[in-house]
Amino acid sequence: MNDESSANAWQELLGEHRAQREEIAQGGGEAAIVRQHEKGRLTARERIAGLIDPGSEFLEIGRWAAWGMYEQWGPAPAASVICGLGRVEGRSFMVIANDATVKAGAFYPMTAKKVLRAQRIAMTNRLPLIYLVDSSGVLLPMQDEIFPDEDDFGRIFRNNAVLSAMGISQLAAIMGNCVAGGGYLPVLCDKLVMTEGSGLYLAGPALVQSSIGQAASHEELGGAEMHAAISGTIDFREPDDESCLARLRALAATLPHDAVSDKFTRQDPVPPARDPAELTEIVTPDPQRQYEIRDVIDCIVDAGSFQEYKAEYGKTMVCGYARIGGQNVGIVSNQHHPEKTEKSGLQFGGVVYHESADKAARFVMDCNQTWLPIVFLQDVYGFMVGRDSEQAGIIRAGAKLVSAISNSRVPKLTVVLGGSYGAGNYALCGKAFDPRFIFAWPTAHYAVMGAGQAASTILQVNIAALKRQGQIPDADEMESLRQQIVDSYEEQTDIRYAAARGWVDEIIEPADTRAVLIQSLAIATRHANDEPFRTGVYQV
C-alpha cells in the first residue's frame, strides 16, 4: 500500500464511519424527531447541547452501543440513551439522557449496560452525574435479558444509592415518561426537577384501572403539579425543557469546582512535536504495513517530554515517561516493525516476547510507585509461541505483566490502534482490566486470533467432524466453508461490532487521539485510589 492508496483507504474508512455517526445521531429518525417536537420537547441531543457550556466539547461514551443489534425489534441507535462527559457551569459531569425518539426511550439490554458503564466511570473518577429522564422503561419483549441480573436494569438503582452515599452528586430531570421501576432512578438522586406534561408513576391510568379498578388521571397519578404539591417527591417544577435545563445549570453552579488529586503531577502543556493529523500518514489501514510507534507517540505527547525506558531491551514493546497536555504519564505501546536484539535475534513487531513482557511489567510497577497514569497504545498480535519462547518462560513473563496491570492503583487509559488479539488484549489493558477509558481507532480489530488463523483452525475441526461422519468434502466445498468462516470472523472483528457491545467506550479518529486523552486524563486524575499498590504472589 503506497502513500496515495493509504490516503484513499483512510478517506474511505473515515468517510464511512462519519456517515454512520451521523445516522446514529438521528436517533429514531426524522419522523420521530418531529413527534418529539410536536409534544413541545427537545430531543436528547438537543437537551445536552442546551445543558453543557457553550463552545465546550461533549465526549460521547458508547455512541455505537447496539449498532447492528436487535434488528428484530427495530434498530436501537446508541441503545436509546446518550452518555458522555460534558462541562456545565465550568464543572465536569457525566450526562445520561434517554432518547425518546427510539422506542420511546425504552431500555434494551445494551441500554442498561451502557448506563452502568457511565455510572462506573462516574463512581471511579468521583464525577457528578446529570440524568435527563424520558423513558418508557424496559422493552417488554426482551425483559428476560434486561431485568434481573447484577449487570442489568436494577443495578442502575443500586448504583444511584451507592453514588449518593459516596458523596457523588446526582441531579435528575424528568422531561417526559418515567414509569414503573424506572421511576426509582430520579427519586434516588440528590436533586429532582420535573417538567409540566411529564409523568412519574409506578403504574399508569390503564394499568391502575385493570389492576385495582380505580379510575385516575395521568395528573392524579404522576403529574408534575401533583408531585410538587401533594406527594412532595420533586424539588422543582418547571414549565418546559428550556427552563428545566436552566434550572439544572443553576443547580450545577452550586456544586464544588472540579477536584484534582495532588498525587498526580502536572506541568505547563506543550504542543506535540508532530501534528496529530499526521497519524494517518504514519499508520495505514493495512494491518500488515509496518510503522514506527515512536512516530505515533510524537503526535500524542508534549514535545520533548518522552523518556524511553529500557530502550535497548524488550524492543517489541516501547515504554516511557511523557506528558500529555502537561499531565505526567507512563506510555506502554507495541512496536510495529521487526527489531534486532542482541540475545534473541530478529523479533516480530506487534508480538510480546518474554523480554518485552518483563520490561513492561516492571515499568507498570514503577508507574504505580510514582503515581503516573498509564496510557496503553495497543496494536498487538499476541504473545510469541514455540519451543524457544515457552522454554524462555513466556507464560511466566506474561503472568507478571497481567498481575501488575490487574493490581494497578493508578488510572489506566487504553487506545486500540490496530490489532487487539488474544492475550495481547489482556497484557495491554483490555476492557477486562478496568481501564478508566478505552478508545479505538476505526482500524482496530478485536479477536482471539486473526481471521486467517481462525478460519484454518475452525476448518480443520469441521473437516475432521465431517470425516468422522463418513463425508469427504471436495475442494470447492472446503473453500466455500473457509470463506464463510472468514466472512463471519471479519464481521465480528470489526471494531464497530466490539463498540456495539460496549467493549470500547468510543471509536475516535486518529487525529483526535491527543485531545481525547487530554480530556480523559483530566477526569481520570480527579481521584487517587487510597489502596497501596500490591501484587500478591508474583512470578519471578
Coordinates of C-alpha atoms in Angstrom, one line a residue:
M1 CA 0.0 0.0 0.0
N2 CA 1.7 3.2 -1.2
D3 CA 1.1 6.7 0.3
E4 CA -1.7 7.6 -2.2
S5 CA -3.6 4.3 -1.7
S6 CA -3.2 4.6 2.1
A7 CA -4.6 8.1 2.0
N8 CA -7.5 6.9 -0.1
A9 CA -8.1 4.0 2.2
W10 CA -8.2 6.3 5.2
Q11 CA -10.5 8.7 3.4
E12 CA -12.9 5.8 2.6
L13 CA -12.8 4.3 6.1
L14 CA -13.2 7.7 7.9
G15 CA -16.0 8.7 5.5
E16 CA -17.9 5.5 6.2
H17 CA -17.6 6.0 10.0
R18 CA -18.6 9.7 9.8
A19 CA -21.7 8.8 7.8
Q20 CA -22.7 6.2 10.3
R21 CA -22.1 8.5 13.2
E22 CA -24.5 11.0 11.5
E23 CA -27.0 8.2 11.1
I24 CA -26.7 7.3 14.8
A25 CA -27.1 11.0 15.8
Q26 CA -30.6 11.0 14.1
G27 CA -31.8 8.6 16.7
G28 CA -35.2 7.2 15.8
G29 CA -35.3 9.2 12.6
E30 CA -36.8 12.4 11.3
A31 CA -40.4 11.4 11.9
A32 CA -39.7 10.5 15.5
I33 CA -37.9 13.8 16.0
V34 CA -40.9 15.7 14.6
R35 CA -43.2 13.9 17.0
Q36 CA -40.9 14.8 19.9
H37 CA -41.0 18.5 18.9
E38 CA -44.8 18.4 18.5
K39 CA -45.0 17.5 22.2
G40 CA -43.1 20.7 22.9
R41 CA -40.0 18.6 23.9
L42 CA -36.4 18.7 22.7
T43 CA -34.6 15.6 21.6
A44 CA -31.9 14.1 23.9
R45 CA -29.1 15.5 21.8
E46 CA -30.7 19.0 21.8
R47 CA -31.2 18.8 25.5
I48 CA -27.5 18.0 26.0
A49 CA -26.5 20.8 23.7
G50 CA -28.6 23.2 25.7
L51 CA -27.2 21.9 29.0
I52 CA -23.5 22.0 28.5
D53 CA -21.4 25.1 28.5
P54 CA -21.4 26.9 25.0
G55 CA -18.4 26.0 23.0
S56 CA -17.3 23.1 25.2
E57 CA -16.7 19.6 23.9
F58 CA -19.0 16.7 24.7
L59 CA -17.1 13.4 24.7
E60 CA -19.7 10.8 24.0
I61 CA -19.3 7.4 25.6
G62 CA -20.9 4.3 24.0
R63 CA -22.1 6.1 20.8
W64 CA -22.0 2.8 18.9
A65 CA -23.9 0.8 21.5
A66 CA -26.3 -1.7 20.0
W67 CA -25.1 -0.9 16.5
G68 CA -26.4 -3.7 14.2
M69 CA -28.2 -5.4 17.1
Y70 CA -31.9 -6.0 17.9
E71 CA -33.0 -5.7 14.3
Q72 CA -36.0 -7.9 15.0
W73 CA -37.3 -5.1 17.3
G74 CA -36.2 -2.3 15.0
P75 CA -32.8 -0.6 15.2
A76 CA -31.7 0.9 18.5
P77 CA -29.3 3.7 17.7
A78 CA -26.9 4.4 20.6
A79 CA -29.0 1.9 22.6
S80 CA -31.7 4.6 23.0
V81 CA -29.6 6.6 25.5
I82 CA -26.9 9.3 25.1
C83 CA -24.0 9.2 27.6
G84 CA -20.9 11.3 27.8
L85 CA -18.6 13.8 29.5
G86 CA -19.6 17.5 29.4
R87 CA -19.0 20.7 31.3
V88 CA -21.8 22.5 33.0
E89 CA -21.2 25.9 34.6
G90 CA -17.4 25.1 34.4
R91 CA -17.8 21.8 36.2
S92 CA -17.3 18.3 34.7
F93 CA -20.3 15.9 34.7
M94 CA -21.3 12.5 33.3
V95 CA -24.5 13.2 31.4
I96 CA -27.0 10.4 30.8
A97 CA -30.0 11.3 28.5
N98 CA -32.7 8.9 27.4
D99 CA -33.5 9.2 23.7
A100 CA -37.3 9.2 23.4
T101 CA -37.1 9.1 19.6
V102 CA -36.0 5.4 19.9
K103 CA -38.9 3.2 21.0
A104 CA -40.0 6.0 23.5
G105 CA -36.6 5.7 25.2
A106 CA -37.2 2.0 26.1
F107 CA -34.4 0.0 27.7
Y108 CA -32.7 -2.7 25.6
P109 CA -30.1 -5.0 27.2
M110 CA -27.3 -2.7 25.9
T111 CA -29.1 0.4 27.3
A112 CA -28.7 -1.0 30.8
K113 CA -25.1 -1.9 30.2
K114 CA -24.3 1.5 28.7
V115 CA -25.8 3.3 31.7
L116 CA -24.0 1.1 34.1
R117 CA -20.7 1.8 32.3
A118 CA -21.4 5.5 32.6
Q119 CA -22.1 5.2 36.3
R120 CA -19.0 3.1 36.8
I121 CA -16.9 5.8 35.1
A122 CA -18.5 8.4 37.4
M123 CA -18.0 6.3 40.5
T124 CA -14.4 5.5 39.8
N125 CA -13.5 9.1 39.0
R126 CA -15.8 10.8 41.6
L127 CA -17.6 12.5 38.8
P128 CA -21.1 14.1 39.4
L129 CA -23.9 13.0 37.2
I130 CA -26.9 14.6 35.4
Y131 CA -29.7 12.4 34.2
L132 CA -32.2 13.6 31.6
V133 CA -35.0 11.1 32.0
D134 CA -37.5 10.4 29.2
S135 CA -38.1 6.6 29.0
S136 CA -41.0 4.2 28.9
G137 CA -39.0 1.6 30.8
V138 CA -37.9 -1.9 30.0
L139 CA -38.6 -3.2 26.4
L140 CA -41.0 -5.9 27.4
P141 CA -40.3 -8.4 24.7
M142 CA -36.7 -8.5 26.0
Q143 CA -37.4 -8.3 29.7
D144 CA -35.6 -11.6 30.4
E145 CA -32.3 -10.1 29.2
I146 CA -32.8 -6.7 31.0
F147 CA -34.4 -7.2 34.3
P148 CA -32.8 -9.5 37.0
D149 CA -29.0 -9.8 36.9
E150 CA -26.3 -7.9 38.6
D151 CA -25.3 -6.1 35.4
D152 CA -28.9 -5.4 34.4
F153 CA -31.6 -2.7 34.9
G154 CA -31.9 -3.0 38.7
R155 CA -28.2 -2.4 39.2
I156 CA -28.7 1.2 38.0
F157 CA -30.8 2.0 41.0
R158 CA -28.4 0.2 43.3
N159 CA -25.7 2.4 41.9
N160 CA -27.8 5.6 42.4
A161 CA -27.9 4.8 46.1
V162 CA -24.2 3.9 46.4
L163 CA -23.2 7.0 44.4
S164 CA -25.2 9.2 46.7
A165 CA -23.7 7.6 49.8
M166 CA -20.2 8.2 48.4
G167 CA -21.0 11.9 48.2
I168 CA -21.0 12.0 44.4
S169 CA -23.7 14.5 43.4
Q170 CA -26.6 13.3 41.1
L171 CA -29.1 15.7 39.5
A172 CA -32.1 14.3 37.7
A173 CA -34.7 15.9 35.5
I174 CA -37.9 14.1 34.4
M175 CA -38.6 15.5 30.9
G176 CA -41.1 13.0 29.7
N177 CA -42.1 9.5 30.6
C178 CA -40.7 7.9 33.8
V179 CA -42.7 4.9 34.6
A180 CA -42.7 1.6 36.5
G181 CA -39.4 0.6 38.0
G182 CA -37.6 3.3 36.1
G183 CA -39.2 5.8 38.4
Y184 CA -36.7 4.9 41.1
L185 CA -33.7 6.4 39.2
P186 CA -34.6 10.1 39.6
V187 CA -36.0 9.7 43.1
L188 CA -32.8 8.2 44.2
C189 CA -30.9 11.3 43.1
D190 CA -29.9 14.2 45.2
K191 CA -32.0 16.9 43.4
L192 CA -35.0 16.3 41.2
V193 CA -36.6 18.6 38.6
M194 CA -39.7 17.8 36.6
T195 CA -41.4 19.5 33.6
E196 CA -45.1 20.0 33.1
G197 CA -46.7 17.3 31.0
S198 CA -44.2 14.6 32.2
G199 CA -45.3 11.6 34.2
L200 CA -43.7 9.8 37.2
Y201 CA -45.6 6.8 38.4
L202 CA -45.3 3.1 39.1
A203 CA -48.4 2.4 37.1
G204 CA -50.3 4.5 34.5
P205 CA -54.1 5.0 34.3
A206 CA -54.8 1.9 32.2
L207 CA -52.8 -0.4 34.5
V208 CA -54.3 1.0 37.6
Q209 CA -57.8 0.6 36.2
S210 CA -57.2 -3.0 35.2
S211 CA -55.3 -3.9 38.5
I212 CA -57.5 -2.3 41.2
G213 CA -60.4 -0.9 39.3
Q214 CA -59.6 2.7 40.2
A215 CA -60.1 5.4 37.6
A216 CA -57.4 8.0 37.9
S217 CA -56.0 10.6 35.5
H218 CA -52.4 10.9 34.4
E219 CA -52.0 14.1 36.5
E220 CA -53.5 12.5 39.6
L221 CA -51.2 9.5 39.4
G222 CA -47.9 11.2 38.4
G223 CA -48.1 14.7 37.1
A224 CA -45.6 17.4 37.9
E225 CA -48.1 19.5 39.9
M226 CA -49.2 16.6 42.0
H227 CA -45.6 15.6 42.8
A228 CA -44.7 19.2 43.6
A229 CA -47.7 20.0 45.8
I230 CA -49.1 16.7 47.1
S231 CA -46.6 13.8 47.2
G232 CA -43.6 16.2 47.7
T233 CA -41.4 13.9 45.5
I234 CA -39.9 16.5 43.3
D235 CA -37.8 19.5 44.3
F236 CA -38.5 21.9 41.3
R237 CA -41.4 22.1 38.8
E238 CA -40.6 23.7 35.5
P239 CA -42.9 24.6 32.6
D240 CA -40.8 23.3 29.7
D241 CA -37.5 21.8 28.6
E242 CA -35.7 25.2 28.3
S243 CA -36.5 26.3 31.8
C244 CA -35.7 22.8 33.1
L245 CA -32.2 23.0 31.6
A246 CA -31.7 26.5 33.0
R247 CA -32.6 25.1 36.4
L248 CA -30.1 22.3 36.1
R249 CA -27.4 24.7 35.1
A250 CA -28.2 26.8 38.2
L251 CA -28.1 23.8 40.4
A252 CA -24.8 22.7 38.9
A253 CA -23.3 26.1 39.8
T254 CA -23.9 25.3 43.5
L255 CA -21.6 22.3 43.4
P256 CA -17.8 22.4 44.1
H257 CA -15.4 23.0 41.3
D258 CA -13.6 20.1 39.7
A259 CA -11.4 18.2 42.1
V260 CA -7.8 17.4 41.2
S261 CA -5.8 14.8 43.2
D262 CA -2.4 16.1 44.4
K263 CA -1.0 12.7 43.9
F264 CA -0.7 13.3 40.1
T265 CA 1.9 15.8 38.8
R266 CA 1.5 18.3 36.0
Q267 CA 3.5 20.8 34.2
D268 CA 2.6 23.5 31.7
P269 CA 1.3 21.9 28.4
V270 CA 3.5 22.0 25.3
P271 CA 2.2 21.2 21.8
P272 CA 3.4 17.8 20.3
A273 CA 6.5 17.6 18.2
R274 CA 4.3 16.4 15.2
D275 CA 0.8 17.4 14.2
P276 CA -1.7 14.7 15.3
A277 CA -3.2 14.9 11.8
E278 CA 0.0 13.1 10.6
L279 CA -1.1 9.9 12.4
T280 CA -3.0 8.8 9.2
E281 CA 0.3 9.2 7.3
I282 CA 2.3 7.2 9.8
V283 CA -0.2 4.3 10.3
T284 CA -2.2 2.9 7.3
P285 CA -5.4 0.9 7.4
D286 CA -3.4 -2.1 6.2
P287 CA -2.6 -4.1 9.3
Q288 CA 0.5 -5.7 7.6
R289 CA 2.1 -2.3 6.9
Q290 CA 5.0 -1.6 9.3
Y291 CA 5.4 1.7 11.2
E292 CA 7.5 3.2 13.9
I293 CA 5.5 3.5 17.2
R294 CA 7.8 6.4 18.4
D295 CA 6.4 8.5 15.5
V296 CA 2.9 7.8 16.8
I297 CA 4.0 8.8 20.3
D298 CA 5.5 12.1 18.9
C299 CA 2.0 13.0 17.6
I300 CA 0.4 12.4 21.0
V301 CA 2.7 13.6 23.8
D302 CA 4.1 17.0 24.6
A303 CA 7.2 17.8 22.5
G304 CA 10.5 16.8 24.2
S305 CA 8.8 15.0 27.1
F306 CA 9.2 11.3 26.1
Q307 CA 11.9 9.5 28.0
E308 CA 12.2 5.9 26.8
Y309 CA 12.5 3.2 29.4
K310 CA 15.0 0.3 28.8
A311 CA 15.2 1.4 25.1
E312 CA 17.7 -1.4 24.3
Y313 CA 15.8 -4.3 25.9
G314 CA 12.5 -5.9 25.1
K315 CA 12.3 -3.8 21.9
T316 CA 8.9 -5.1 20.6
M317 CA 7.3 -3.0 23.4
V318 CA 8.2 0.7 23.8
C319 CA 7.7 2.1 27.3
G320 CA 8.5 5.5 28.6
Y321 CA 7.6 8.6 30.7
A322 CA 5.9 11.5 28.9
R323 CA 3.5 14.3 29.3
I324 CA 0.1 14.7 27.5
G325 CA -1.3 18.2 27.8
G326 CA 1.1 18.8 30.7
Q327 CA -0.1 15.7 32.6
N328 CA 2.8 13.3 33.5
V329 CA 2.0 9.8 32.3
G330 CA 3.6 6.5 31.5
I331 CA 3.3 5.0 28.0
V332 CA 3.1 1.3 27.2
S333 CA 3.0 0.5 23.5
N334 CA 3.7 -2.1 20.8
Q335 CA 6.4 -1.6 18.2
H336 CA 5.1 -2.4 14.7
H337 CA 8.2 -3.4 12.8
P338 CA 10.8 -6.1 13.4
E339 CA 13.6 -5.5 15.9
K340 CA 17.1 -6.9 16.0
T341 CA 18.1 -8.0 19.5
E342 CA 21.4 -9.0 21.0
K343 CA 20.2 -12.2 22.6
S344 CA 17.3 -13.5 20.5
G345 CA 18.0 -12.2 17.0
L346 CA 15.1 -10.8 14.9
Q347 CA 11.8 -10.3 16.7
F348 CA 8.5 -9.6 15.1
G349 CA 6.7 -6.3 15.6
G350 CA 3.4 -6.4 17.4
V351 CA 4.4 -9.6 19.3
V352 CA 5.0 -9.7 23.0
Y353 CA 8.2 -11.6 23.8
H354 CA 9.3 -12.6 27.3
E355 CA 11.8 -9.8 27.5
S356 CA 9.2 -7.1 26.5
A357 CA 6.7 -8.6 28.9
D358 CA 9.3 -8.4 31.7
K359 CA 10.2 -4.8 30.8
A360 CA 6.5 -3.7 30.7
A361 CA 5.7 -5.4 34.0
R362 CA 8.5 -3.5 35.8
F363 CA 7.5 -0.3 34.1
V364 CA 3.9 -0.6 35.2
M365 CA 5.0 -1.2 38.8
D366 CA 7.2 1.8 38.6
C367 CA 4.3 4.0 37.4
N368 CA 2.3 2.8 40.4
Q369 CA 5.2 3.7 42.7
T370 CA 5.3 7.3 41.3
W371 CA 1.6 7.9 40.7
L372 CA 1.8 8.1 36.9
P373 CA -1.4 7.3 35.0
I374 CA -0.6 4.8 32.3
V375 CA -1.6 5.1 28.6
F376 CA -1.6 1.9 26.6
L377 CA -1.3 2.1 22.8
Q378 CA -2.4 -1.4 21.6
D379 CA -1.5 -2.9 18.2
V380 CA -0.7 -6.4 19.3
Y381 CA -0.9 -9.9 17.7
G382 CA -0.4 -11.7 21.0
F383 CA 2.4 -13.5 22.8
M384 CA 5.2 -15.3 21.0
V385 CA 4.7 -19.1 20.7
G386 CA 7.0 -22.0 20.0
R387 CA 9.6 -24.1 21.8
D388 CA 12.2 -21.4 22.4
S389 CA 9.6 -18.9 23.7
E390 CA 8.0 -21.5 26.1
Q391 CA 11.4 -22.5 27.4
A392 CA 12.3 -18.9 28.0
G393 CA 9.3 -18.6 30.2
I394 CA 6.8 -16.6 28.1
I395 CA 3.8 -17.7 30.3
R396 CA 5.6 -16.6 33.4
A397 CA 6.6 -13.3 32.0
G398 CA 3.1 -12.7 30.7
A399 CA 1.6 -13.6 34.1
K400 CA 3.8 -10.9 35.7
L401 CA 2.6 -8.3 33.3
V402 CA -1.1 -9.3 33.7
S403 CA -0.6 -9.3 37.5
A404 CA 0.9 -5.8 37.5
I405 CA -1.8 -4.4 35.4
S406 CA -4.6 -6.1 37.3
N407 CA -3.4 -4.6 40.6
S408 CA -2.5 -1.2 39.4
R409 CA -3.9 1.6 41.5
V410 CA -3.1 4.4 39.0
P411 CA -5.6 5.4 36.3
K412 CA -5.2 3.3 33.1
L413 CA -6.4 4.6 29.7
T414 CA -6.2 2.4 26.6
V415 CA -6.2 3.3 22.9
V416 CA -6.5 0.4 20.4
L417 CA -4.7 1.5 17.2
G418 CA -4.9 -1.8 15.2
G419 CA -4.9 -5.4 16.3
S420 CA -6.0 -6.5 19.8
Y421 CA -5.7 -10.2 19.7
G422 CA -5.8 -12.9 22.3
A423 CA -3.8 -12.5 25.5
G424 CA -2.2 -9.4 23.9
N425 CA -5.5 -7.7 24.6
Y426 CA -5.2 -8.6 28.3
A427 CA -1.5 -7.7 28.6
L428 CA -2.1 -4.2 27.3
C429 CA -5.1 -3.4 29.5
G430 CA -8.2 -4.5 27.5
K431 CA -11.7 -3.9 28.8
A432 CA -11.5 -6.7 31.4
F433 CA -8.7 -5.0 33.2
D434 CA -10.6 -1.9 34.3
P435 CA -9.2 0.9 32.1
R436 CA -10.8 4.2 33.2
F437 CA -11.5 4.8 29.5
I438 CA -10.9 2.6 26.4
F439 CA -10.9 4.1 22.9
A440 CA -10.2 2.6 19.5
W441 CA -9.3 3.8 16.0
P442 CA -11.5 2.7 13.1
T443 CA -8.6 0.4 12.1
A444 CA -8.9 -1.6 15.3
H445 CA -9.8 -5.3 15.4
Y446 CA -10.8 -7.4 18.4
A447 CA -10.5 -11.2 18.4
V448 CA -8.8 -14.2 20.0
M449 CA -6.8 -14.5 16.8
G450 CA -6.7 -13.2 13.2
A451 CA -9.4 -14.2 10.7
G452 CA -7.0 -16.3 8.6
Q453 CA -5.7 -18.3 11.6
A454 CA -9.2 -18.8 13.0
A455 CA -10.5 -19.9 9.6
S456 CA -7.8 -22.6 9.3
T457 CA -8.4 -23.8 12.8
I458 CA -12.1 -23.9 12.6
L459 CA -11.9 -25.5 9.1
Q460 CA -9.7 -28.3 10.3
V461 CA -12.2 -29.0 13.2
N462 CA -15.2 -29.1 10.8
I463 CA -13.4 -31.3 8.2
A464 CA -12.5 -33.8 11.0
A465 CA -16.1 -33.8 12.1
L466 CA -17.3 -34.5 8.5
K467 CA -14.8 -37.3 8.1
R468 CA -16.0 -38.9 11.3
Q469 CA -19.4 -38.9 9.7
G470 CA -18.0 -40.6 6.5
Q471 CA -18.1 -37.4 4.4
I472 CA -15.1 -36.3 2.5
P473 CA -15.6 -32.6 1.4
D474 CA -14.2 -31.7 -2.0
A475 CA -12.0 -28.7 -2.7
D476 CA -14.9 -26.4 -3.7
E477 CA -16.9 -27.3 -0.5
M478 CA -13.8 -26.7 1.6
E479 CA -13.2 -23.3 0.0
S480 CA -16.8 -22.3 0.4
L481 CA -16.7 -23.3 4.1
R482 CA -13.5 -21.4 4.6
Q483 CA -14.9 -18.3 3.1
Q484 CA -18.0 -18.5 5.3
I485 CA -15.8 -18.7 8.3
V486 CA -13.6 -15.8 7.2
D487 CA -16.6 -13.6 6.4
S488 CA -18.2 -14.3 9.8
Y489 CA -15.0 -13.7 11.7
E490 CA -14.2 -10.5 9.9
E491 CA -17.6 -9.2 10.7
Q492 CA -17.1 -9.9 14.4
T493 CA -13.6 -8.5 14.5
D494 CA -14.7 -5.1 13.1
I495 CA -14.3 -2.6 15.9
R496 CA -17.9 -1.5 15.4
Y497 CA -19.0 -5.0 16.5
A498 CA -17.0 -4.5 19.6
A499 CA -18.2 -1.0 20.3
A500 CA -21.8 -2.2 19.8
R501 CA -21.3 -4.5 22.8
G502 CA -19.5 -1.9 25.0
W503 CA -16.1 -3.4 24.7
V504 CA -14.7 0.1 23.8
D505 CA -16.1 3.4 25.0
E506 CA -15.8 5.3 21.7
I507 CA -14.3 4.9 18.2
I508 CA -12.1 8.0 17.7
E509 CA -10.4 9.4 14.7
P510 CA -6.5 9.2 14.9
A511 CA -6.2 13.0 14.7
D512 CA -8.4 13.4 17.8
T513 CA -6.3 11.0 20.0
R514 CA -4.3 13.6 21.8
A515 CA -7.3 15.8 22.5
V516 CA -9.4 12.9 23.7
L517 CA -6.6 11.7 26.0
I518 CA -6.2 15.2 27.5
Q519 CA -9.9 15.4 28.3
S520 CA -10.0 11.9 29.7
L521 CA -6.9 12.4 31.8
A522 CA -8.5 15.4 33.4
I523 CA -11.3 13.2 34.5
A524 CA -9.2 10.2 35.5
T525 CA -6.9 12.3 37.7
R526 CA -9.7 13.7 39.8
H527 CA -9.3 10.9 42.4
A528 CA -6.4 8.8 43.5
N529 CA -7.1 5.3 44.8
D530 CA -6.1 5.2 48.5
E531 CA -5.2 1.5 48.4
P532 CA -1.5 0.7 48.5
F533 CA 0.0 -0.9 45.4
R534 CA 0.4 -4.7 45.9
T535 CA 0.6 -7.6 43.5
G536 CA 0.2 -10.7 45.7
V537 CA 2.1 -13.9 44.8
Y538 CA 4.3 -12.9 41.9
Q539 CA 6.1 -15.0 39.2
V540 CA 9.8 -14.3 39.2

